[in-house]
Coordinates of C-alpha atoms in Angstrom, one line a residue:
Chain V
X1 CA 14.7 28.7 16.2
X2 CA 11.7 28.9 14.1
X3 CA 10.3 32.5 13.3
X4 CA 6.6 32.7 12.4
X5 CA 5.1 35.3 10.5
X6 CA 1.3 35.8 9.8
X7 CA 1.7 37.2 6.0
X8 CA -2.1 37.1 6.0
X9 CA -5.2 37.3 7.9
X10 CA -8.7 35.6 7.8
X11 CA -9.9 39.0 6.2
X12 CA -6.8 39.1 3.8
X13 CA -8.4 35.4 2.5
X14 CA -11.4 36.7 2.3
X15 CA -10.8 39.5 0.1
X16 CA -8.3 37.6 -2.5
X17 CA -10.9 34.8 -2.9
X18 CA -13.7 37.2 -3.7
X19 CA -11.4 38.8 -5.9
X20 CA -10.1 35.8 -7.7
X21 CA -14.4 34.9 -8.0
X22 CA -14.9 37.9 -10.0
X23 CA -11.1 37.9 -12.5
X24 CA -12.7 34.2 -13.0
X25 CA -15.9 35.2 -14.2
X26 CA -14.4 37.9 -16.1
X27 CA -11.7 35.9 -17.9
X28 CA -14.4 33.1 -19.0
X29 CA -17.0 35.8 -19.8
X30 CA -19.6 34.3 -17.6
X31 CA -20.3 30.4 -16.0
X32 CA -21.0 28.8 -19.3
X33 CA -18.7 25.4 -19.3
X34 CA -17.1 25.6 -16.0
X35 CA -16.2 23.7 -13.4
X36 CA -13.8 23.8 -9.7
X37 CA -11.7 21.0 -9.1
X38 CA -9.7 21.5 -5.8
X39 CA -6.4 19.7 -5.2
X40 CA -6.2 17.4 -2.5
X41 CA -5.9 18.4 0.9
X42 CA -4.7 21.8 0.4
X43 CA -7.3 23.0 -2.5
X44 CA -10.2 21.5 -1.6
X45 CA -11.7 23.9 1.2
X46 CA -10.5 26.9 -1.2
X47 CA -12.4 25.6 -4.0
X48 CA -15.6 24.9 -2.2
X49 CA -15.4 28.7 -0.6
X50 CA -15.0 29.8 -4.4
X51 CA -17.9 27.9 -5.4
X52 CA -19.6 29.4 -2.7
X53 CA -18.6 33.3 -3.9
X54 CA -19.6 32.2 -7.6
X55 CA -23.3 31.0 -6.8
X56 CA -23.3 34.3 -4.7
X57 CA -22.5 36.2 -7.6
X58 CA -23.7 34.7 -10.2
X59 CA -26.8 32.6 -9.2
X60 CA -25.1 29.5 -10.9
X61 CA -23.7 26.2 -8.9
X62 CA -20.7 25.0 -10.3
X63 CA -19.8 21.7 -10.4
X64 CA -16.8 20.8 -8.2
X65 CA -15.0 18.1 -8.1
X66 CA -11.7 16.8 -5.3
X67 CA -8.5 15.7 -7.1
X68 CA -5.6 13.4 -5.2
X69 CA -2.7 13.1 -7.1
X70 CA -0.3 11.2 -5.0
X71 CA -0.5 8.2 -7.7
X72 CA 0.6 10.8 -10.6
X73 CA 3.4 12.4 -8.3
X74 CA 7.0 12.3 -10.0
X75 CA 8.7 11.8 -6.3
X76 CA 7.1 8.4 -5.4
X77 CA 10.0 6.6 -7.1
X78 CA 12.8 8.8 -4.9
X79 CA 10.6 9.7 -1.5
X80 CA 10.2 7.2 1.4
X81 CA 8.0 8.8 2.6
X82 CA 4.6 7.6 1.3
X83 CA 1.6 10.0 1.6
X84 CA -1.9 8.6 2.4
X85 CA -3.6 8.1 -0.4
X86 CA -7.1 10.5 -0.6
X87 CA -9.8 9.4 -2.2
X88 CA -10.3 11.5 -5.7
X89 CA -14.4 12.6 -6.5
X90 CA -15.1 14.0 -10.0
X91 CA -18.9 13.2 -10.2
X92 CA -19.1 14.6 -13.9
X93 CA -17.6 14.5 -17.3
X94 CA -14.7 16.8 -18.0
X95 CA -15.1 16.6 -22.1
X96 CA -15.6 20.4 -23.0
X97 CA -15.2 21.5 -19.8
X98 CA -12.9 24.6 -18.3
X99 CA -11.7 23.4 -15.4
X100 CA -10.4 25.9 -12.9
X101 CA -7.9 24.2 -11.2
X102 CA -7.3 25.2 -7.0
X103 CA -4.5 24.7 -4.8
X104 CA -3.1 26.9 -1.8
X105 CA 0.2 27.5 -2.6
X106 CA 1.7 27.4 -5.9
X107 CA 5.5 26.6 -5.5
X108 CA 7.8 24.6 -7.8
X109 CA 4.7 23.3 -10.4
X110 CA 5.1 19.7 -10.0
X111 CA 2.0 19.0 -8.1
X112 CA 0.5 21.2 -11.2
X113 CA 1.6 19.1 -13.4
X114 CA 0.8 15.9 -11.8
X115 CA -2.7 17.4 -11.6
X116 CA -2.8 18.2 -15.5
X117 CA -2.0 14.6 -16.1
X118 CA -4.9 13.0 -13.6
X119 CA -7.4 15.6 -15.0
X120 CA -5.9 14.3 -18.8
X121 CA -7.0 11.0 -18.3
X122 CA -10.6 11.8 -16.8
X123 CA -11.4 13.5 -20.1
X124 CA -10.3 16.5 -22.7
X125 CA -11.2 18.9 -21.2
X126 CA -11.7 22.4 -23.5
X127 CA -9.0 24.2 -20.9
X128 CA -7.1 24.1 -17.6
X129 CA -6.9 27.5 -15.9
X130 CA -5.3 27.7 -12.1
X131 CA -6.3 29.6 -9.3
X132 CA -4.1 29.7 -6.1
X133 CA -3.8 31.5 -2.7
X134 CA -0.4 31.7 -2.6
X135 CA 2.0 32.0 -5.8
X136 CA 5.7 31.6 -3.4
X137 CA 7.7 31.6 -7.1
X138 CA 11.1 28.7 -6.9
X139 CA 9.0 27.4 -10.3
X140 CA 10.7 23.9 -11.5
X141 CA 8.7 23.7 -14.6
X142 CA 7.2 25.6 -17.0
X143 CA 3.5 26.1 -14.9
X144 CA 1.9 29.6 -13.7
X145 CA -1.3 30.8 -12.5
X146 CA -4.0 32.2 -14.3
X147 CA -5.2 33.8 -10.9
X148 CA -3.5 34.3 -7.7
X149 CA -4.8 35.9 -4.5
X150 CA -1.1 36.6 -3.4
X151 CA 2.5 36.7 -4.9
X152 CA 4.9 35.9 -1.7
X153 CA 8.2 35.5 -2.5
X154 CA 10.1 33.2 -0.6
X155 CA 13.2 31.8 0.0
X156 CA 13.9 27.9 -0.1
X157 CA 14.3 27.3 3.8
X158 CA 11.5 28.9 4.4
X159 CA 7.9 27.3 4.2
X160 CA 4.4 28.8 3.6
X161 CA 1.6 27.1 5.0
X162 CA -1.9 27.9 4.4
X163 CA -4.1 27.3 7.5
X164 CA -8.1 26.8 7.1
X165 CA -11.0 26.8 9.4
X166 CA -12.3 23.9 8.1
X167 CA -8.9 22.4 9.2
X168 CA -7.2 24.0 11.0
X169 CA -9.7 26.0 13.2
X170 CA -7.9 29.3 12.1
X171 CA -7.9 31.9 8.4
X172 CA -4.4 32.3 7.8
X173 CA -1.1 32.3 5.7
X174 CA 2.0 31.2 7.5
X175 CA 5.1 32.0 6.8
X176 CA 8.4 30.1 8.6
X177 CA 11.9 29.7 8.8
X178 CA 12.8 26.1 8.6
X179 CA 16.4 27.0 9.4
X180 CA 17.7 25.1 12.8
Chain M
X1 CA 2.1 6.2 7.3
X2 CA 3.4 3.6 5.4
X3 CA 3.6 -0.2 5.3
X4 CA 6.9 -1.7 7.2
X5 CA 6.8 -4.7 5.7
X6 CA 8.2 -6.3 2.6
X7 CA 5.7 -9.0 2.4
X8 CA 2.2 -9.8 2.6
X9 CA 2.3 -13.6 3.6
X10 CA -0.9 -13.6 6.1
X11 CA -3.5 -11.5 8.3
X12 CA -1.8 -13.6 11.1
X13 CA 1.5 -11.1 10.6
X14 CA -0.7 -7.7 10.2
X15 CA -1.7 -5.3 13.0
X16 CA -5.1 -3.9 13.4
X17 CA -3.3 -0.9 12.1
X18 CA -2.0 -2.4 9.3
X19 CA -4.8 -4.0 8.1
X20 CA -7.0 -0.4 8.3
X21 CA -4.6 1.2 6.4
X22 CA -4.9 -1.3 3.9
X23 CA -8.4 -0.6 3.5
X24 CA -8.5 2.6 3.4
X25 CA -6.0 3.0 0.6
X26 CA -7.6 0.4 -1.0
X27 CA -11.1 2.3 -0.5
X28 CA -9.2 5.6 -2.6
X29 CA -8.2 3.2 -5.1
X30 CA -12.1 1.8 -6.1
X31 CA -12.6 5.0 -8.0
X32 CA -10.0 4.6 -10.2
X33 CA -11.6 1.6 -11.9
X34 CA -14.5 3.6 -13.0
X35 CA -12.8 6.2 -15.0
X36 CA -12.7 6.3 -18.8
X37 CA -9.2 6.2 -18.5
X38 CA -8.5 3.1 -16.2
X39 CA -4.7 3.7 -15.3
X40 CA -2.7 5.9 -13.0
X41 CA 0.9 6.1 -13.7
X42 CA 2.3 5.2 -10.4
X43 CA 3.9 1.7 -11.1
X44 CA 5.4 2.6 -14.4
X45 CA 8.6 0.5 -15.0
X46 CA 7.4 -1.4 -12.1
X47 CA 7.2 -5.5 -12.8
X48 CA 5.2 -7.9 -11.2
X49 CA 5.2 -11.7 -12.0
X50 CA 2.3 -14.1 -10.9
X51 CA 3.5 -17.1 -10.0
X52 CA 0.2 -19.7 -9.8
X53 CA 0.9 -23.5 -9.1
X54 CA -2.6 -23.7 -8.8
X55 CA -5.8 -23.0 -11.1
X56 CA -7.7 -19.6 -10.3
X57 CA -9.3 -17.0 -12.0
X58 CA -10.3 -14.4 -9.5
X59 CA -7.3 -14.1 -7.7
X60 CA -4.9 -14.3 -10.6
X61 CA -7.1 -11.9 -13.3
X62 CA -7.6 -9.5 -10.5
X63 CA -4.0 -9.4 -9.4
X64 CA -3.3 -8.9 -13.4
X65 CA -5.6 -6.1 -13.7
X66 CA -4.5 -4.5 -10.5
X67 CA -1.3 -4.4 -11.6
X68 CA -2.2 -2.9 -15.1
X69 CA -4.1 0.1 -13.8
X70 CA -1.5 0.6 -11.9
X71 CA 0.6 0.8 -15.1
X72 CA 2.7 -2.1 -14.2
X73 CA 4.1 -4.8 -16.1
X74 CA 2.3 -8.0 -15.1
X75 CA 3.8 -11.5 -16.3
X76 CA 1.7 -14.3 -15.6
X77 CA 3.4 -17.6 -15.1
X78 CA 1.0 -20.9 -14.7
X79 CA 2.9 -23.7 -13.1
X80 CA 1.6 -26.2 -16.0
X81 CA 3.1 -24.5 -18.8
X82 CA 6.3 -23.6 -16.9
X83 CA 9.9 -25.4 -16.2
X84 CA 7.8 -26.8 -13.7
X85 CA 6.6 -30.2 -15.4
X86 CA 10.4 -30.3 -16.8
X87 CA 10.7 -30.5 -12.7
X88 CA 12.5 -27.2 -11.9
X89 CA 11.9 -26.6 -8.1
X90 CA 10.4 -23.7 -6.4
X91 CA 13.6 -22.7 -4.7
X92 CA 15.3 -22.4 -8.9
X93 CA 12.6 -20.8 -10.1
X94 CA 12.5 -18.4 -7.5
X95 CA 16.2 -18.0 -8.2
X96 CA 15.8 -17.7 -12.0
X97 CA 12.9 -15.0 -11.5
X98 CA 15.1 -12.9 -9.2
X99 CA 17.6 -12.8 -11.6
X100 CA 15.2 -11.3 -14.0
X101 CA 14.8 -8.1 -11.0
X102 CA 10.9 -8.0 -10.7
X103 CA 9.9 -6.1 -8.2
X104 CA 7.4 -8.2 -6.5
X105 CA 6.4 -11.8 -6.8
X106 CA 2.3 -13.2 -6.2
X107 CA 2.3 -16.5 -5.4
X108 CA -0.2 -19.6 -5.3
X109 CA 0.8 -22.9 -4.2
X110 CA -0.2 -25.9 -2.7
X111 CA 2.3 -25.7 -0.4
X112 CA 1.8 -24.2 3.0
X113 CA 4.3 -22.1 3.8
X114 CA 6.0 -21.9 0.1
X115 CA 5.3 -18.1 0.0
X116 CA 7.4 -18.0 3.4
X117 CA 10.0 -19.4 1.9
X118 CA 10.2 -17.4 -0.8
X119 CA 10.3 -14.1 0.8
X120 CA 12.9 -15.2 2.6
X121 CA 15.2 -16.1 0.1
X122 CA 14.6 -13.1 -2.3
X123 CA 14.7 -9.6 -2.0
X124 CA 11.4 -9.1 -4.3
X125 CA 8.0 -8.1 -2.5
X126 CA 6.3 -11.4 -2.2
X127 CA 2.3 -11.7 -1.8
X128 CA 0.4 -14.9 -0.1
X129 CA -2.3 -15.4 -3.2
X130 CA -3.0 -18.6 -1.1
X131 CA -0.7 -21.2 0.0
X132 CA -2.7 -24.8 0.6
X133 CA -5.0 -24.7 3.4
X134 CA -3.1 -22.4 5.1
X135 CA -3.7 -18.8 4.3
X136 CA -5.3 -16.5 1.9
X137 CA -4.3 -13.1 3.1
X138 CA -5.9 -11.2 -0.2
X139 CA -9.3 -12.5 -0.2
X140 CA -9.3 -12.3 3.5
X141 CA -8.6 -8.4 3.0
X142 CA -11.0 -7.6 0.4
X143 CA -14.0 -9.4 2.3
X144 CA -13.1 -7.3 5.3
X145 CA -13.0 -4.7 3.1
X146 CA -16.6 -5.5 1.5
X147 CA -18.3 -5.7 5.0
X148 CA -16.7 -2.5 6.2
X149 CA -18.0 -0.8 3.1
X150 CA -21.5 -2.5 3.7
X151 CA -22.0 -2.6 7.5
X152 CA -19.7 0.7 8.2
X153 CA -17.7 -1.4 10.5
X154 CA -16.1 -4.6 11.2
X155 CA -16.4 -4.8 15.2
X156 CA -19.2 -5.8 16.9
X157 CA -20.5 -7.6 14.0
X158 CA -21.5 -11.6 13.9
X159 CA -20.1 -13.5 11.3
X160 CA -20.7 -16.7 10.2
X161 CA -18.5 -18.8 8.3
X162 CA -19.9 -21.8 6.7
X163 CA -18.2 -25.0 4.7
X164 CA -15.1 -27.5 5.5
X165 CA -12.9 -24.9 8.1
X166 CA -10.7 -27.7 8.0
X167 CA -9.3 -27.1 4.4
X168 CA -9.8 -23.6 3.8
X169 CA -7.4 -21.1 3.8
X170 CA -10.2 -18.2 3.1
X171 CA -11.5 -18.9 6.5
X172 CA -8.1 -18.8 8.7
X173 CA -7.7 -15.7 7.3
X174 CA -10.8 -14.4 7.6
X175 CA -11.0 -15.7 11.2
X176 CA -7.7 -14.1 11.9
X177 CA -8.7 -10.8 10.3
X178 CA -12.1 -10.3 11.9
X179 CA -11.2 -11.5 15.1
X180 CA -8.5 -8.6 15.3
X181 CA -10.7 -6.6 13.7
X182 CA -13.6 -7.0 17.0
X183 CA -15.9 -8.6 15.1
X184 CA -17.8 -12.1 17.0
X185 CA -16.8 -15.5 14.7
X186 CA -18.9 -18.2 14.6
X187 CA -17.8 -21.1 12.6
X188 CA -20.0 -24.2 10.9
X189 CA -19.7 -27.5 9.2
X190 CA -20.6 -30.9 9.3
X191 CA -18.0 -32.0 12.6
X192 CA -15.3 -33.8 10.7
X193 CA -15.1 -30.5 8.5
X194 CA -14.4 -28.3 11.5
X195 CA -10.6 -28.2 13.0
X196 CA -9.9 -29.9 16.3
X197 CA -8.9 -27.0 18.2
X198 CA -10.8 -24.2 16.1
X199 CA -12.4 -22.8 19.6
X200 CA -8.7 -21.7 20.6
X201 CA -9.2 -18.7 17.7
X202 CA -11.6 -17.2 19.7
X203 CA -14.7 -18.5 17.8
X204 CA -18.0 -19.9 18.3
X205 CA -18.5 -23.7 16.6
X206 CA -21.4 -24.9 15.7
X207 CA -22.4 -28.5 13.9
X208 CA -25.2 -27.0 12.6
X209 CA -26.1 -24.1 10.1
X210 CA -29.4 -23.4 11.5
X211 CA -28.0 -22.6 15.0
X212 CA -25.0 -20.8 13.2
X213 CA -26.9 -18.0 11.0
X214 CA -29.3 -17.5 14.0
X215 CA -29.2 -13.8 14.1
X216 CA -26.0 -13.4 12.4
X217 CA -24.7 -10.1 10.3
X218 CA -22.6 -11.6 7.7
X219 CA -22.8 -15.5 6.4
X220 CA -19.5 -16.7 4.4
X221 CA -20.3 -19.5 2.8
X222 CA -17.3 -21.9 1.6
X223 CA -16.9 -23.9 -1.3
X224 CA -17.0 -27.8 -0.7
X225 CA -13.6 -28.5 -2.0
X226 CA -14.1 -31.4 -3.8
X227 CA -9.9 -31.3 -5.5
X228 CA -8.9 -30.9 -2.6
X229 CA -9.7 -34.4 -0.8
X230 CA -8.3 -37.6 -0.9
X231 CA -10.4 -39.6 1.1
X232 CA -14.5 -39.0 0.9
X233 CA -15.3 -37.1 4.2
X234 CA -19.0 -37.1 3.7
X235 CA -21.6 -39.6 2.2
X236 CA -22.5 -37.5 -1.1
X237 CA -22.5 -33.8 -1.7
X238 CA -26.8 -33.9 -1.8
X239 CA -26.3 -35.1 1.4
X240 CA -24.0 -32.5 2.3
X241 CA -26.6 -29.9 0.5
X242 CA -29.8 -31.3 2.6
X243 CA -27.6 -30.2 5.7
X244 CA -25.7 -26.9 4.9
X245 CA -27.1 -25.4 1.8
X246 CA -27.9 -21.9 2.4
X247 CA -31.7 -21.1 0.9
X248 CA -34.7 -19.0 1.1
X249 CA -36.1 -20.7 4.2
X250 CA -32.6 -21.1 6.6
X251 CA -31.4 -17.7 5.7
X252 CA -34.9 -16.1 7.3
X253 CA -33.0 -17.1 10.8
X254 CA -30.6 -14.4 9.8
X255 CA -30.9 -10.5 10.7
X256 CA -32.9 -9.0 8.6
X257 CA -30.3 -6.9 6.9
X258 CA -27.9 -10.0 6.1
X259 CA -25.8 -9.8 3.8
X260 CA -24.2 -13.1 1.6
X261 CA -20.3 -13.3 0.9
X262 CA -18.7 -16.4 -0.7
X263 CA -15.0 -16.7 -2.3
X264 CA -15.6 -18.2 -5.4
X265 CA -16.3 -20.4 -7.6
X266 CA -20.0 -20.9 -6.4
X267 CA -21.2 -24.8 -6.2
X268 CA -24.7 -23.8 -6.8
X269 CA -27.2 -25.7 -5.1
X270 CA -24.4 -27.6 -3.1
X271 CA -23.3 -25.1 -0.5
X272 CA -25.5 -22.4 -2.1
X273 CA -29.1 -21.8 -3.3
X274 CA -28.7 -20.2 -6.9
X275 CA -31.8 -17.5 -6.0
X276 CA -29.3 -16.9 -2.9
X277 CA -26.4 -16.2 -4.6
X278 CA -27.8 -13.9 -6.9
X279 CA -30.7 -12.5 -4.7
X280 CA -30.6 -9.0 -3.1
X281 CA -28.8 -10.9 0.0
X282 CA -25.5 -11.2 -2.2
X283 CA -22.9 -9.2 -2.1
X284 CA -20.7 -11.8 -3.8
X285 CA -19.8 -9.8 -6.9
X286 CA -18.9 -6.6 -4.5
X287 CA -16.0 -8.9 -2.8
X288 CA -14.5 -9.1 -6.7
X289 CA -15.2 -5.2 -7.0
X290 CA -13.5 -4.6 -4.3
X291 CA -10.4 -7.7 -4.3
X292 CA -8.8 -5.5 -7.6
X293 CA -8.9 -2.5 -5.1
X294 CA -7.1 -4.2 -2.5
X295 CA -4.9 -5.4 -4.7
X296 CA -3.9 -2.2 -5.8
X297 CA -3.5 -0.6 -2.6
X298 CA -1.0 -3.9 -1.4
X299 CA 0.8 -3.4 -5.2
X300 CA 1.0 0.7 -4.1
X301 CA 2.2 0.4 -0.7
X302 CA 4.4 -2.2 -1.1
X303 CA 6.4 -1.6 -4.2
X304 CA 4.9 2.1 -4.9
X305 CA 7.9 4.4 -4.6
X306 CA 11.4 3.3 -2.9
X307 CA 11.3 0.7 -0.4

């Protein structure tokens, strides 16, 4: 039987992403040379609400950009299943740029890495740095988060699922037992 | 969702479901031929051999460069410096070149049917790059795809498709696809040009181009194929030009908001007015654009991954 459990609320969103707006402004010293890129589907609406709190703060808009990168995953060759392919927007150049990185849920790095690789051949840009909701540990590879709004551990069976209004019509981190 | 299929041998074979996921994988994949970097890793180790019996340079250059970005290995085998003018047959050189473990074939041929053949007697992905008069699955694809980027849809549209019906395999296909796809066929050329039975497709014939644009979204003009004929079907081809050239003055019996396709290789001033075909009308160059798109996105969903 699956057992749901809300591990975090519309407000608890709220609060990390404001939080990780202001640890990225303090870390890069200001908006000078930065950029959002969110991760296809998962990243996308996070990093537009992040923009969002950074113009807020700062009186800057940040560029943003959308990143698919199902054609750099290292699972195509062993998966069946075959994910439809989103389209990938990055309206400016990423030469010199520090790129903040957003997903929802950081888990065993590989979609991090396939990520580093897509943003690599768009451009050098000056650094990568990664914000995430959700940081549920079982690392694979040698990736971690420069900001995260919440460390959840987790065991494998279980899965954590990060629900958005712009989605899903609901705020909130879920977390289940995939157990039958 | 993924593609069930092992093959791409015609739009005949594909669902309406089929075909739009195509096109919309094949939309994701435009961007990646503007990048600095024009290569995604997804086909590494991946091999794919194009296997033309006949001339081309579209179809075979964009299948090459598809496969590239893509990070595959492409080999490129033309029928007239192969084992072929030693007189190997297609059935032992398909036999030679799965021994060799590509993972998908493209094939050209004069042949109808040759690419049926083929898949069925190897266990590589095979792609229909046109097979005689019969089909042309690709092109058929990415002018779907060009008219769906320009008009927002397919259905509803009117689409004319000018030149010899008889002989061309871009217009089955493209009857086939849009027909599927909702859109309203009409089909012209001079009557001995135009296939007995065409009317059972579920188009509209016409003899006669000015009655054919009349009003129309789309006009797909066809080459005259003059390799392709034996015998001389019409008197000469300004005779042929007088008749069904599309110009400045016909094309005003169009929509406003036309918009120009053709294959490729233009006859200009035969089937098509030079300031036509490179007038604000054409969208000619878009179909190549977007024919290494499609491309990709058949390459990625058939042989992207495991099988």
């Amino acid at each position: 039987m699956e057992q749901k459990k809300v591990v975090m609320d519309a407000d608890g969103i709220d609060r990390s992403l404001t939080r990780i707006a202001y640890e990225i402004l303090e870390k890069n010293k200001g908006t000078d040379e930065l950029c959002l890129v969110g991760i296809r589907t998962g990243g996308v609406f996070l990093a537009e609400r992040l923009k969002k709190k950074l113009t807020k703060i700062e009186g800057v808009d940040l560029p943003i950009g959308i990143l698919d990168i199902t054609l750099y995953r290292d699972d195509l060759r062993l998966t069946n299943k075959k994910p439809l392919l989103g389209k990938t927007d990055i309206p400016f150049s990423l030469d010199n740029r520090k790129v903040v990185l957003v997903d929802d849920v950081l888990f065993t790095g590989r979609t991090i890495r396939a990520a580093m690789d897509a943003l690599i051949d768009f451009g050098r840009p000056k650094l990568i740095q990664l914000a995430v909701l959700i940081d549920r540990g079982h690392r694979e590879l040698p990736i971690r988060a420069d900001f995260v709004g919440r460390n959840l551990p987790s065991s494998l069976w279980e899965s954590v699922v990060v629900k958005l209004m712009e989605k899903n019509g609901v705020d909130e981190v879920v977390i289940q037992d995939d157990n039958q | 969702m993924k593609l069930t299929k092992k093959d791409i041998l015609g739009i005949k074979d594909l669902s309406v479901d089929e075909i739009n996921l195509i096109l919309d994988t094949a939309e994701s994949f435009i961007e990646v031929s503007t990048r600095e970097i024009k290569k995604v890793p997804t086909l590494r180790g991946k091999a794919v051999v194009n296997l033309f019996f006949e001339a081309s340079t579209r179809t075979r250059t964009s299948f090459e460069i598809a496969g590239k970005r893509l990070s595959a290995d492409t080999i490129n085998i033309s029928a007239t410096t192969s084992s072929v003018v030693k007189g190997e047959t297609l059935i032992d050189t398909a036999r030679n070149l799965e021994a060799m473990n590509p993972d998908a074939i493209v094939i050209r041929h004069s042949a109808a049917g040759a690419p049926h053949m083929l898949a069925r007697m190897v266990k590589q992905s095979i792609i229909n790059a046109g097979d005689g008069a019969h089909e042309h699955p690709t092109q058929a694809l990415l002018d779907m795809m060009t008219i769906r980027e320009k008009k927002g849809k397919i259905s509803g549209l009117k689409v004319a498709i000018v030149g010899d019906i008889a002989h061309s395999r871009v217009a089955r296909s493209n009857i086939y696809g849009l027909t599927k796809m909702g859109a309203h066929v009409i089909v012209a050329g001079p009557a001995m040009m135009i296939p007995r039975d065409v009317g059972r497709m579920g188009v509209t014939v016409h003899n006669n181009l000015e009655e054919a644009i009349k009003d129309v979204d789309i006009i797909m003009m066809l080459r005259i194929q003059l390799e392709r004929q034996q015998q001389k079907i019409f008197p000469s081809l300004r005779e042929y030009s007088n008749f069904f050239c599309l110009n400045r003055q016909n094309i005003k019996l169009a929509k406003e908001d036309v918009l120009v396709m053709h294959p490729g290789p233009i006859n200009r001033g035969i089937e098509i007015a030079p300031d036509i075909a490179d007038g604000p009308y054409s969208i000619i160059l878009d179909q190549v654009t977007n024919g290494v798109a499609v491309r990709m996105a058949l390459l990625y969903l058939l042989i992207g991954g495991q099988r």
